[in-house]
Amino acid sequence: MSFFSPLIQRFRHQYPGITLSVRDAGGELIEQWIADGELDVGVSIQPVQEWLTLDSVVLGRFRSAWWGRMRS
């Protein structure tokens, strides 16, 4: 979690009116929560399941991916 602490602090400082919650779960469950609209953003160390139409970005040496719902 120490990787995310400075990111969360900076986000809360820049966007004080937005509520941020953190959940811990396996990658497939996080992907499903995003696909179902329960989460807006997720992080995982496994690749995104191709059948889900989620955007992903490799964050670097940790091979993590950020996902977000496709906007129409």
PDB file of C-alpha atoms in Angstrom:
ATOM      1  CA  MET A   1       0.000   0.000   0.000  1.00  0.00           C
ATOM      2  CA  SER A   2       2.960   2.329   0.456  1.00  0.00           C
ATOM      3  CA  PHE A   3       3.133   2.650  -3.360  1.00  0.00           C
ATOM      4  CA  PHE A   4      -0.327   4.230  -3.375  1.00  0.00           C
ATOM      5  CA  SER A   5      -0.124   6.413  -0.256  1.00  0.00           C
ATOM      6  CA  PRO A   6       1.473   9.462  -1.924  1.00  0.00           C
ATOM      7  CA  LEU A   7      -0.869   9.128  -4.913  1.00  0.00           C
ATOM      8  CA  ILE A   8      -3.923   9.023  -2.662  1.00  0.00           C
ATOM      9  CA  GLN A   9      -2.698  11.998  -0.606  1.00  0.00           C
ATOM     10  CA  ARG A  10      -2.091  14.053  -3.756  1.00  0.00           C
ATOM     11  CA  PHE A  11      -5.509  13.100  -5.173  1.00  0.00           C
ATOM     12  CA  ARG A  12      -7.303  14.092  -1.957  1.00  0.00           C
ATOM     13  CA  HIS A  13      -5.434  17.412  -1.872  1.00  0.00           C
ATOM     14  CA  GLN A  14      -6.281  18.219  -5.502  1.00  0.00           C
ATOM     15  CA  TYR A  15      -9.885  16.969  -5.376  1.00  0.00           C
ATOM     16  CA  PRO A  16     -11.213  17.463  -1.823  1.00  0.00           C
ATOM     17  CA  GLY A  17     -14.844  17.137  -2.913  1.00  0.00           C
ATOM     18  CA  ILE A  18     -14.434  13.630  -4.349  1.00  0.00           C
ATOM     19  CA  THR A  19     -14.783  10.629  -2.077  1.00  0.00           C
ATOM     20  CA  LEU A  20     -12.103   8.007  -2.631  1.00  0.00           C
ATOM     21  CA  SER A  21     -12.430   4.469  -1.330  1.00  0.00           C
ATOM     22  CA  VAL A  22      -9.894   1.653  -1.574  1.00  0.00           C
ATOM     23  CA  ARG A  23     -10.837  -2.019  -1.974  1.00  0.00           C
ATOM     24  CA  ASP A  24      -8.558  -5.042  -1.973  1.00  0.00           C
ATOM     25  CA  ALA A  25      -9.460  -8.015  -4.164  1.00  0.00           C
ATOM     26  CA  GLY A  26      -8.169 -10.261  -6.930  1.00  0.00           C
ATOM     27  CA  GLY A  27      -7.704  -8.879 -10.419  1.00  0.00           C
ATOM     28  CA  GLU A  28     -10.635 -10.708 -12.004  1.00  0.00           C
ATOM     29  CA  LEU A  29     -13.029  -9.436  -9.345  1.00  0.00           C
ATOM     30  CA  ILE A  30     -11.735  -5.875  -9.740  1.00  0.00           C
ATOM     31  CA  GLU A  31     -12.249  -6.136 -13.510  1.00  0.00           C
ATOM     32  CA  GLN A  32     -15.794  -7.367 -12.984  1.00  0.00           C
ATOM     33  CA  TRP A  33     -16.566  -4.519 -10.538  1.00  0.00           C
ATOM     34  CA  ILE A  34     -15.401  -2.016 -13.156  1.00  0.00           C
ATOM     35  CA  ALA A  35     -17.393  -3.713 -15.930  1.00  0.00           C
ATOM     36  CA  ASP A  36     -20.486  -3.697 -13.667  1.00  0.00           C
ATOM     37  CA  GLY A  37     -20.029  -0.010 -12.797  1.00  0.00           C
ATOM     38  CA  GLU A  38     -19.240  -0.638  -9.115  1.00  0.00           C
ATOM     39  CA  LEU A  39     -15.743   0.870  -9.521  1.00  0.00           C
ATOM     40  CA  ASP A  40     -14.454   3.637 -11.794  1.00  0.00           C
ATOM     41  CA  VAL A  41     -10.745   2.689 -11.596  1.00  0.00           C
ATOM     42  CA  GLY A  42      -8.799  -0.426 -10.573  1.00  0.00           C
ATOM     43  CA  VAL A  43      -5.237  -1.694 -10.313  1.00  0.00           C
ATOM     44  CA  SER A  44      -3.981  -5.235 -10.847  1.00  0.00           C
ATOM     45  CA  ILE A  45      -0.760  -7.096 -11.565  1.00  0.00           C
ATOM     46  CA  GLN A  46      -2.399  -9.455 -14.038  1.00  0.00           C
ATOM     47  CA  PRO A  47      -3.369  -8.727 -17.671  1.00  0.00           C
ATOM     48  CA  VAL A  48      -6.855  -7.463 -18.475  1.00  0.00           C
ATOM     49  CA  GLN A  49      -9.283 -10.137 -19.654  1.00  0.00           C
ATOM     50  CA  GLU A  50      -9.745  -9.487 -23.380  1.00  0.00           C
ATOM     51  CA  TRP A  51     -13.512 -10.064 -23.421  1.00  0.00           C
ATOM     52  CA  LEU A  52     -13.964  -7.030 -21.167  1.00  0.00           C
ATOM     53  CA  THR A  53     -13.832  -3.739 -23.058  1.00  0.00           C
ATOM     54  CA  LEU A  54     -11.643  -1.921 -20.546  1.00  0.00           C
ATOM     55  CA  ASP A  55      -8.819   0.517 -21.233  1.00  0.00           C
ATOM     56  CA  SER A  56      -5.520  -0.480 -19.633  1.00  0.00           C
ATOM     57  CA  VAL A  57      -2.140   1.172 -19.080  1.00  0.00           C
ATOM     58  CA  VAL A  58       1.089  -0.493 -17.972  1.00  0.00           C
ATOM     59  CA  LEU A  59       2.472   1.490 -15.027  1.00  0.00           C
ATOM     60  CA  GLY A  60       6.066   0.334 -15.224  1.00  0.00           C
ATOM     61  CA  ARG A  61       8.269  -2.276 -13.646  1.00  0.00           C
ATOM     62  CA  PHE A  62       5.433  -3.599 -11.454  1.00  0.00           C
ATOM     63  CA  ARG A  63       3.500  -4.539 -14.614  1.00  0.00           C
ATOM     64  CA  SER A  64       0.353  -3.154 -13.020  1.00  0.00           C
ATOM     65  CA  ALA A  65      -2.567  -1.973 -15.078  1.00  0.00           C
ATOM     66  CA  TRP A  66      -5.110   0.779 -14.443  1.00  0.00           C
ATOM     67  CA  TRP A  67      -8.507   0.171 -15.895  1.00  0.00           C
ATOM     68  CA  GLY A  68     -11.490   2.377 -16.504  1.00  0.00           C
ATOM     69  CA  ARG A  69     -14.909   1.995 -18.025  1.00  0.00           C
ATOM     70  CA  MET A  70     -15.281   2.920 -21.655  1.00  0.00           C
ATOM     71  CA  ARG A  71     -17.157   6.204 -21.998  1.00  0.00           C
ATOM     72  CA  SER A  72     -19.654   6.560 -24.820  1.00  0.00           C
TER      73      SER A  72
END
